[in-house]
Coordinates of C-alpha atoms in Angstrom, one line a residue:
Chain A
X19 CA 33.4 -13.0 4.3
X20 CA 34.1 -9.1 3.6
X21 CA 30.7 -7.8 2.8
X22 CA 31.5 -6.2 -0.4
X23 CA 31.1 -10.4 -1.7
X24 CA 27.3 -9.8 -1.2
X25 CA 27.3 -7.3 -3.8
X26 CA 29.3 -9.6 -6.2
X27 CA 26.7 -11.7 -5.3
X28 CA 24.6 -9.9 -6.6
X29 CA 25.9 -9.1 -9.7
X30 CA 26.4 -12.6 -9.8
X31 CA 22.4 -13.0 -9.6
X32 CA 22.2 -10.2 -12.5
X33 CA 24.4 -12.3 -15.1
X34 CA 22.3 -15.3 -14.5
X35 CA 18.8 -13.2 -15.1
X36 CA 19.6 -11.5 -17.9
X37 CA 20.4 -15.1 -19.4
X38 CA 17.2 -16.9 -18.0
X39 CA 14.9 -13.7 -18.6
X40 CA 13.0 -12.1 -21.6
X41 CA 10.6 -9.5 -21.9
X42 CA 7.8 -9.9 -23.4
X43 CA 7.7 -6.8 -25.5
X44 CA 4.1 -6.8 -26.7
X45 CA 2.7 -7.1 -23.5
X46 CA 4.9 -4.4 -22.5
X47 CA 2.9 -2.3 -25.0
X48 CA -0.1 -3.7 -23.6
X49 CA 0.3 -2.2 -20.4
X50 CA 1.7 1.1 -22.0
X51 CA -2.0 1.1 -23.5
X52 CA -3.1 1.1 -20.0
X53 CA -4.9 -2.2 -19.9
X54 CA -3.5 -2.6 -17.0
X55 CA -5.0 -1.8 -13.5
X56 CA -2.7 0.4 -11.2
X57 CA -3.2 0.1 -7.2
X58 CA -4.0 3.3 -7.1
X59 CA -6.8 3.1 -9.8
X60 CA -8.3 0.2 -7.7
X61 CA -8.1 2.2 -4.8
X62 CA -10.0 5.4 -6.1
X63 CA -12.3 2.8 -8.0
X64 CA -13.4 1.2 -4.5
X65 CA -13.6 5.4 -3.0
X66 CA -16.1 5.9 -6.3
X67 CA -18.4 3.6 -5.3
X68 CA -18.5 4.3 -2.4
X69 CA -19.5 7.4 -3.4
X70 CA -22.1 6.5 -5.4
X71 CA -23.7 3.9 -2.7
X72 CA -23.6 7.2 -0.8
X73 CA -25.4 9.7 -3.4
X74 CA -27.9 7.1 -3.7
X75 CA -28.7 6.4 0.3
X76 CA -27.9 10.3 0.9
X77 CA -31.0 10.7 -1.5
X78 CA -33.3 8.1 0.4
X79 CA -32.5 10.2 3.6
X80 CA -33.4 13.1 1.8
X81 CA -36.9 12.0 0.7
X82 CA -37.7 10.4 4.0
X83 CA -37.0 13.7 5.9
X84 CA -39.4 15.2 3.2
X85 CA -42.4 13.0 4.6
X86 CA -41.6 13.1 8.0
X87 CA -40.8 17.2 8.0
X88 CA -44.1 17.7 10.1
X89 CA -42.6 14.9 13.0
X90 CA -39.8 17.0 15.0
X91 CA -37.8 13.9 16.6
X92 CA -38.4 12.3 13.0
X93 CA -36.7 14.7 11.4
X94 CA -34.1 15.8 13.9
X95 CA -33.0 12.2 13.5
X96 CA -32.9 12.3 9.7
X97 CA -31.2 15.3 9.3
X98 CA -28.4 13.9 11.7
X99 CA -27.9 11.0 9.3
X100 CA -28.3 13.6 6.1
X101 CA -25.2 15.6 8.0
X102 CA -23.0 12.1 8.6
X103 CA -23.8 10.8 5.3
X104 CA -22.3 14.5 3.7
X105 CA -19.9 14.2 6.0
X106 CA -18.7 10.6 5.2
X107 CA -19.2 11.5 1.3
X108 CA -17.3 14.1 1.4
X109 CA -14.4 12.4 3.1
X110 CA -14.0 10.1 0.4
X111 CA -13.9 12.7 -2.1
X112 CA -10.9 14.1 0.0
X113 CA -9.3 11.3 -0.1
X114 CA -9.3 11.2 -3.8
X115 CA -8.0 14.2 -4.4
X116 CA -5.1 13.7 -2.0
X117 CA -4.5 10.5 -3.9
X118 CA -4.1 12.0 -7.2
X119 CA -1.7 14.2 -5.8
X120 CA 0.9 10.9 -4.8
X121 CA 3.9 10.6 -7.0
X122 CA 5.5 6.9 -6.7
X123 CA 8.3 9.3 -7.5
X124 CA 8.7 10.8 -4.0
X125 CA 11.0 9.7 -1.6
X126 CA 9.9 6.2 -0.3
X127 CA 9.2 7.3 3.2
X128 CA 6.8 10.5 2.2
X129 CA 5.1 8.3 -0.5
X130 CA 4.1 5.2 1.9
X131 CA 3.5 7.7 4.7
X132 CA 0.9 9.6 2.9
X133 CA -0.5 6.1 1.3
X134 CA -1.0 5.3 4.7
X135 CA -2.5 7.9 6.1
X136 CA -5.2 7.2 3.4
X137 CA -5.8 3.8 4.1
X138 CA -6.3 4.8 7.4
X139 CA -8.6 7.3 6.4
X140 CA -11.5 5.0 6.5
X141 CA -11.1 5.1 10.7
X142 CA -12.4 9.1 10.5
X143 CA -14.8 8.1 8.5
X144 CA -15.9 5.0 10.9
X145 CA -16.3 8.0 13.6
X146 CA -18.3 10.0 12.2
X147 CA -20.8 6.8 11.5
X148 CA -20.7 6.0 15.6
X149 CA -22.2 9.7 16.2
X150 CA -25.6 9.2 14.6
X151 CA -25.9 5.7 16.6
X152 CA -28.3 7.2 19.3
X153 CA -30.9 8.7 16.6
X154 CA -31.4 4.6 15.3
X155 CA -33.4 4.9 18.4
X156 CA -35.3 7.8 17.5
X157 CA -36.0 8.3 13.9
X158 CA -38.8 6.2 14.5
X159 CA -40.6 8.5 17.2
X160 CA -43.7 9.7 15.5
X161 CA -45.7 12.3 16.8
X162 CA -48.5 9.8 17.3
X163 CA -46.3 7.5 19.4
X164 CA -44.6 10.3 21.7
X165 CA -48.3 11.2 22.8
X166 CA -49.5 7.8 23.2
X167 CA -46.6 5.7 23.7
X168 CA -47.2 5.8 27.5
X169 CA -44.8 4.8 30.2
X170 CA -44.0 1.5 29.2
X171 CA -42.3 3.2 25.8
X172 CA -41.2 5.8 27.9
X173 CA -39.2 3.2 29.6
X174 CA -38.2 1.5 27.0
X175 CA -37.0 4.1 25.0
X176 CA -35.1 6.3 27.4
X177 CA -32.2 4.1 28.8
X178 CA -31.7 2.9 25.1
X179 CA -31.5 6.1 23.6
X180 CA -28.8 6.9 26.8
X181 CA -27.1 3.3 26.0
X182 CA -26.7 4.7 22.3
X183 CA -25.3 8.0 23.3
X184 CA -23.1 7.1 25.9
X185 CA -22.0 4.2 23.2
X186 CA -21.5 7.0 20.4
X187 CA -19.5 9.4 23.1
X188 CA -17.3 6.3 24.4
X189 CA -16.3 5.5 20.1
X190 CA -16.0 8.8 18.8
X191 CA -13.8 9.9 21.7
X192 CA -11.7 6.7 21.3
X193 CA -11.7 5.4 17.3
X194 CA -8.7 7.4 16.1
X195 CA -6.1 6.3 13.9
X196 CA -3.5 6.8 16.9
X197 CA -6.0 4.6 19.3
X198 CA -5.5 2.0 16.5
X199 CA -2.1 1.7 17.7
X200 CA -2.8 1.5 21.0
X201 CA -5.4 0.3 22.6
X202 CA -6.6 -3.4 21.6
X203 CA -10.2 -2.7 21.4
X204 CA -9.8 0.1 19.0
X205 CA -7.6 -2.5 16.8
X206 CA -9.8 -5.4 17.1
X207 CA -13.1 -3.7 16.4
X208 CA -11.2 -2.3 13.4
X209 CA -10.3 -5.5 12.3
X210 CA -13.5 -6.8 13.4
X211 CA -15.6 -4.7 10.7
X212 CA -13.2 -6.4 8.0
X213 CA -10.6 -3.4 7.5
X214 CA -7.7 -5.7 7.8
X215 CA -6.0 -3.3 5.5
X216 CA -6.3 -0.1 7.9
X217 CA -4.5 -2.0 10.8
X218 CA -1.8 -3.2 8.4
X219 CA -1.7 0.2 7.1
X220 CA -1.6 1.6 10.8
X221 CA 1.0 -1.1 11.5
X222 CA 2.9 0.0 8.6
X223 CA 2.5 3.7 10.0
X224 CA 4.7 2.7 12.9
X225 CA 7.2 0.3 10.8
X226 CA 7.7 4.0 8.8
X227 CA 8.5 5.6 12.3
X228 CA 10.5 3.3 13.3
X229 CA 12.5 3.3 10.1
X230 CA 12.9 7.5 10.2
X231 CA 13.8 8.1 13.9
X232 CA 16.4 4.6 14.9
Chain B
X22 CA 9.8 14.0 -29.3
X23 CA 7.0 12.5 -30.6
X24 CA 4.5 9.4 -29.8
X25 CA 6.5 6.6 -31.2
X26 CA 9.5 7.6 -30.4
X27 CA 8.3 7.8 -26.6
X28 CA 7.0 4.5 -26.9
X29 CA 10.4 2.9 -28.4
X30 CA 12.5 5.3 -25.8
X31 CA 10.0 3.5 -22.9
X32 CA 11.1 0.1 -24.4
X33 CA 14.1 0.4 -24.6
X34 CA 14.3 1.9 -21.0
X35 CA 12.5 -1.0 -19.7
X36 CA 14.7 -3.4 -21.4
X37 CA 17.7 -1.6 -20.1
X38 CA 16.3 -2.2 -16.6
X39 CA 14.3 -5.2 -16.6
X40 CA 16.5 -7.4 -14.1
X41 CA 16.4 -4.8 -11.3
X42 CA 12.9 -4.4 -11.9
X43 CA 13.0 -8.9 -11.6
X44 CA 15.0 -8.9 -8.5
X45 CA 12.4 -6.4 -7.0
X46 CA 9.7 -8.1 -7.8
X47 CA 11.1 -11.5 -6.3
X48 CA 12.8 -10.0 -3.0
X49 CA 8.9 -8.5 -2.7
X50 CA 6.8 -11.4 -3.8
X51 CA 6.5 -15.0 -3.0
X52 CA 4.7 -16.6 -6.0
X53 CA 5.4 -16.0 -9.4
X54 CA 1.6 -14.7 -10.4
X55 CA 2.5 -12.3 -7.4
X56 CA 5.6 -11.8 -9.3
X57 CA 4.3 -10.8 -12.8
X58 CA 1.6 -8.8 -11.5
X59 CA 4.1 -6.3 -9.6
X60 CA 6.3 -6.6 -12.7
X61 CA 3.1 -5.3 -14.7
X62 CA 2.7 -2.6 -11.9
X63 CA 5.7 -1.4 -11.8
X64 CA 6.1 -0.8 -15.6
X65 CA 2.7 0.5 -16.1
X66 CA 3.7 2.9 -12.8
X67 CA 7.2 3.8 -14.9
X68 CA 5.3 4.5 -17.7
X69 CA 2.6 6.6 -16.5
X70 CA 5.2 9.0 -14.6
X71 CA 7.9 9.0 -17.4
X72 CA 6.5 12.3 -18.9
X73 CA 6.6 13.7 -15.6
X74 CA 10.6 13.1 -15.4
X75 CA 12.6 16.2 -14.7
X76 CA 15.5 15.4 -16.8
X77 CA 18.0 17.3 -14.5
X78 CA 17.3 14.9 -11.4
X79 CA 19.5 11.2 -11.8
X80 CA 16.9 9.0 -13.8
X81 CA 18.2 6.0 -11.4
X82 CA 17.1 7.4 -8.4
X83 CA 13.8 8.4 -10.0
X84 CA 13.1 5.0 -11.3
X85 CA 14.5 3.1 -7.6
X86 CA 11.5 5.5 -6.0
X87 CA 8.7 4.2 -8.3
X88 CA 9.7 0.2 -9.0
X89 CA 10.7 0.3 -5.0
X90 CA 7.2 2.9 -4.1
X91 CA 5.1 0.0 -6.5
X92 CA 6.6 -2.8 -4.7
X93 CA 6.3 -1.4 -0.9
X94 CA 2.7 -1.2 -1.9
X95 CA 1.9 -3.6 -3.5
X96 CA 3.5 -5.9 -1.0
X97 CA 1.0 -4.9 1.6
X98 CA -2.1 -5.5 0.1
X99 CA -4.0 -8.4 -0.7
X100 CA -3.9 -9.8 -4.8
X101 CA -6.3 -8.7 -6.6
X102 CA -8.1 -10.5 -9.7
X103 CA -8.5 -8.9 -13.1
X104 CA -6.3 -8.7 -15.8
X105 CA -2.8 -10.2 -15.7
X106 CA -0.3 -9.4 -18.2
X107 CA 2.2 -12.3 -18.3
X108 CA 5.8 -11.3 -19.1
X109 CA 8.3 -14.2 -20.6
X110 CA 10.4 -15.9 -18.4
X111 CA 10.4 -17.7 -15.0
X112 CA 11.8 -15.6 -12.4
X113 CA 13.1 -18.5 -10.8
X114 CA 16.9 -19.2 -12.3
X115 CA 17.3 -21.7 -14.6
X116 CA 18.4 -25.2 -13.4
X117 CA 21.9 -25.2 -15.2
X118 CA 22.6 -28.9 -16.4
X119 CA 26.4 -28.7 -17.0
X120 CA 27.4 -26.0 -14.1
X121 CA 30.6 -26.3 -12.2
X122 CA 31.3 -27.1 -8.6
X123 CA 31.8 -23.2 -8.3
X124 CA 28.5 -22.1 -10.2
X125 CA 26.8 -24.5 -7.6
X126 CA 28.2 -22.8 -5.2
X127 CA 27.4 -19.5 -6.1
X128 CA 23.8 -20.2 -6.8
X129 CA 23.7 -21.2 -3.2
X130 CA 24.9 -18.1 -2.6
X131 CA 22.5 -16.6 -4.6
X132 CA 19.6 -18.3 -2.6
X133 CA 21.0 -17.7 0.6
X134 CA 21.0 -14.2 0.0
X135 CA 17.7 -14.0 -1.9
X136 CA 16.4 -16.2 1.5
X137 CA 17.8 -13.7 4.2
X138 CA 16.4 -10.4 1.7
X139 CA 12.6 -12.0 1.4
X140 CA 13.0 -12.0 5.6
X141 CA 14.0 -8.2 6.1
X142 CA 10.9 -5.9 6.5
X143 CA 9.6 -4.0 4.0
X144 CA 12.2 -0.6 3.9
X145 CA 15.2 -2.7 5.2
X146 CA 14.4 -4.8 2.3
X147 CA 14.2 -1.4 0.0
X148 CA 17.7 -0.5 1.6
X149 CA 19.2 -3.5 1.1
X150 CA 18.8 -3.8 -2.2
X151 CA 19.8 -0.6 -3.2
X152 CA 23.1 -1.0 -0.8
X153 CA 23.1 -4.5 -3.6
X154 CA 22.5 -2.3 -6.8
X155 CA 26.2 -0.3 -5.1
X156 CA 24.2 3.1 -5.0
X157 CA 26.2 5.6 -2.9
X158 CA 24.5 6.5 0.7
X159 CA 23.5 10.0 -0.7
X160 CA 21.4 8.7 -3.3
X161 CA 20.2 5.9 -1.1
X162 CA 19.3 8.6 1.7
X163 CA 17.3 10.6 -1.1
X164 CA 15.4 7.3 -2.3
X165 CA 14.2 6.5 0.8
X166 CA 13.7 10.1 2.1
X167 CA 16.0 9.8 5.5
X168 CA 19.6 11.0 6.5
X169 CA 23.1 9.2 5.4
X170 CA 23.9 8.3 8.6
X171 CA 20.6 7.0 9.1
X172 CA 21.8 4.6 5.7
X173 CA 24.9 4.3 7.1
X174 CA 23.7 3.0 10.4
X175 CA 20.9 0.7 9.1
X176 CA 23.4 -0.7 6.9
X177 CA 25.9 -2.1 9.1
X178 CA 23.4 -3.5 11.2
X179 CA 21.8 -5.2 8.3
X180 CA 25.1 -6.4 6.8
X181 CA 26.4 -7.9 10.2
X182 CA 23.2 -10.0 10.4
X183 CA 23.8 -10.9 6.7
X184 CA 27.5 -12.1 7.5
X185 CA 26.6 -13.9 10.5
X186 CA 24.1 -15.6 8.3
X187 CA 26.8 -16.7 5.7
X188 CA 28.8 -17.9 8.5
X189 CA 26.4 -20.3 9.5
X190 CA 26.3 -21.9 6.6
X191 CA 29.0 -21.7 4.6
X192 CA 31.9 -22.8 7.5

């Protein structure tokens, strides 16, 4: 079979759709009205709230730190999580702006490169969150409770809080988008916080690689 | 030009183009609500980008980036609910009653070569059809943003598989 039969093939295919196929032309208008949702609309839709669920906890922080201003490891903790949630928000609203600079009109490779890249996006953000892990054991640590808390706290409290950091140094060194690849745990904690879509975006990452360089 | 005759210009574009933008959407999509909801992407994505057409690039390669962009995308993530436009028609082909031996045949064909496309991954599947559609490796190369012999080399590898496939079941 020479190969140039697939492509008569395929014409082949053609006659027999434009025979068994008709376009619906006022839905077509429908969708020129922009009733219709885009991928990419869904995708900075999810970013928004995200956003907004943000803004609202950034401003809970905010007014927490205001009544505990007077408790040092109180507030040290709080600002931490004031600085991750910025942080985190402000990620997001990267990541919208880079999105409403992607053109389906690009060359495949740079288009689902850079789509990529933003799905995987969510892992920096991920980061970030592991760093203020240690202060979940401290924003709690009133003024009254680091005079009177007393060895048994003291005991308590110490090995945690070194648990937490050593737990926060170990995942921020090692969450990456190019640990994703590689190392299984990285993957399957991904995949474990239900961001199916970043692996398979990772995944898809190396697929484009593979595709560029063989 | 103005709004109306943008609108009718869009139609008629659409309708000049609908069956690559079908045989997309079925090498991409298993079901047929899968189906009509890339269809409806891809159009609303044609649509939204037309005014940003540079008139001296090739309109075909510019429309084989978005419908093929949509489709690589849309393939990867899960469906979502909302609204669905449905367009007319089945994707599947019509059952012909009174076909010949050699239109049986062919529709065989057809299948076979629809089966062995839905199993390629998501760019080989891009390349192939386009190699299908008999673009030329240069305008190929600039859809899919790599180099000709990069096309070239992807190509023949693809297309041996393909053969051997035919082999197998045709002899």
């Amino acid at each position: 079979m020479s190969t140039d039969e697939f492509q008569q093939i395929w014409k082949a295919y053609d006659v027999k759709l434009e025979k068994s196929l008709q376009l619906n032309l006022r839905l077509l208008q429908e969708v020129q009205s922009q009733k219709a949702r885009s991928v990419l609309r869904s995708f900075i839709a999810s970013r928004v709230i995200g956003i907004v669920i943000g803004l609202v906890y950034l401003a809970l922080l905010v007014i927490a730190l205001w009544y505990v201003r007077t408790q040092p490891v109180m507030a040290v903790s709080f600002v931490v999580f004031i600085i991750c949630t910025v942080i985190a928000i402000g990620m997001y609203m990267r990541e919208i702006g880079v999105i409403g600079k992607i053109s389906y009109g690009d060359n495949i490779i740079d288009t689902q490169r850079k789509l990529a890249a933003i799905q995987g996006g969510i892992v920096r953000t991920l980061r970030i969150s592991w760093v203020q892990l240690p202060f979940w054991a401290t924003f709690f640590v009133s003024n009254g409770l680091l005079r009177k808390g007393g060895r048994a706290f003291w005991m308590i409290e110490i090995p945690i809080t070194l648990f937490l950091t050593l737990l926060a140094v170990i995942f921020y060194k090692n969450i990456t988008i190019e640990n994703a690849q590689k190392k299984k745990w990285v993957k399957g904690m991904i995949r474990g916080a239900g961001m199916k879509s970043v692996t398979r975006a990772m995944d898809f990452m190396e697929e484009i690689e593979d595709f560029k360089n063989e | 030009m103005n709004p109306t005759d943008q609108h009718a210009a869009f139609l008629q574009l659409i309708q000049d183009n609908k069956g690559i933008l079908f045989k997309i959407s079925n090498s991409y999509c298993r079901t047929r609500d899968d189906r009509e909801d890339l269809m409806q992407e891809m159009v609303y994505q044609l649509w939204k980008s037309g005014q940003s057409f540079d008139t001296h690039r090739k309109f075909s390669t510019w429309m084989y980036r978005i419908a093929l962009n949509v489709a690589i995308s849309f393939y990867r993530r899960q469906r979502r609910s909302g609204l669905r436009i449905t367009f007319g028609g089945d994707l599947h082909l019509m059952e012909m009653e009174d076909r010949t031996e050699g239109e049986a045949e062919m529709e065989e064909k057809i299948d076979l070569l629809q089966q062995f496309i839905s199993e390629l991954g998501e760019l080989d599947k891009a390349l192939m059809i386009l190699y299908l559609e008999e673009r030329g490796y240069r305008e190929i190369a600039e859809v899919l943003g790599i180099t000709e012999t990069n096309v070239a080399t992807k190509l023949s590898r693809i297309k041996g598989r393909l053969k051997q496939k035919f082999l197998n079941n045709f002899l």
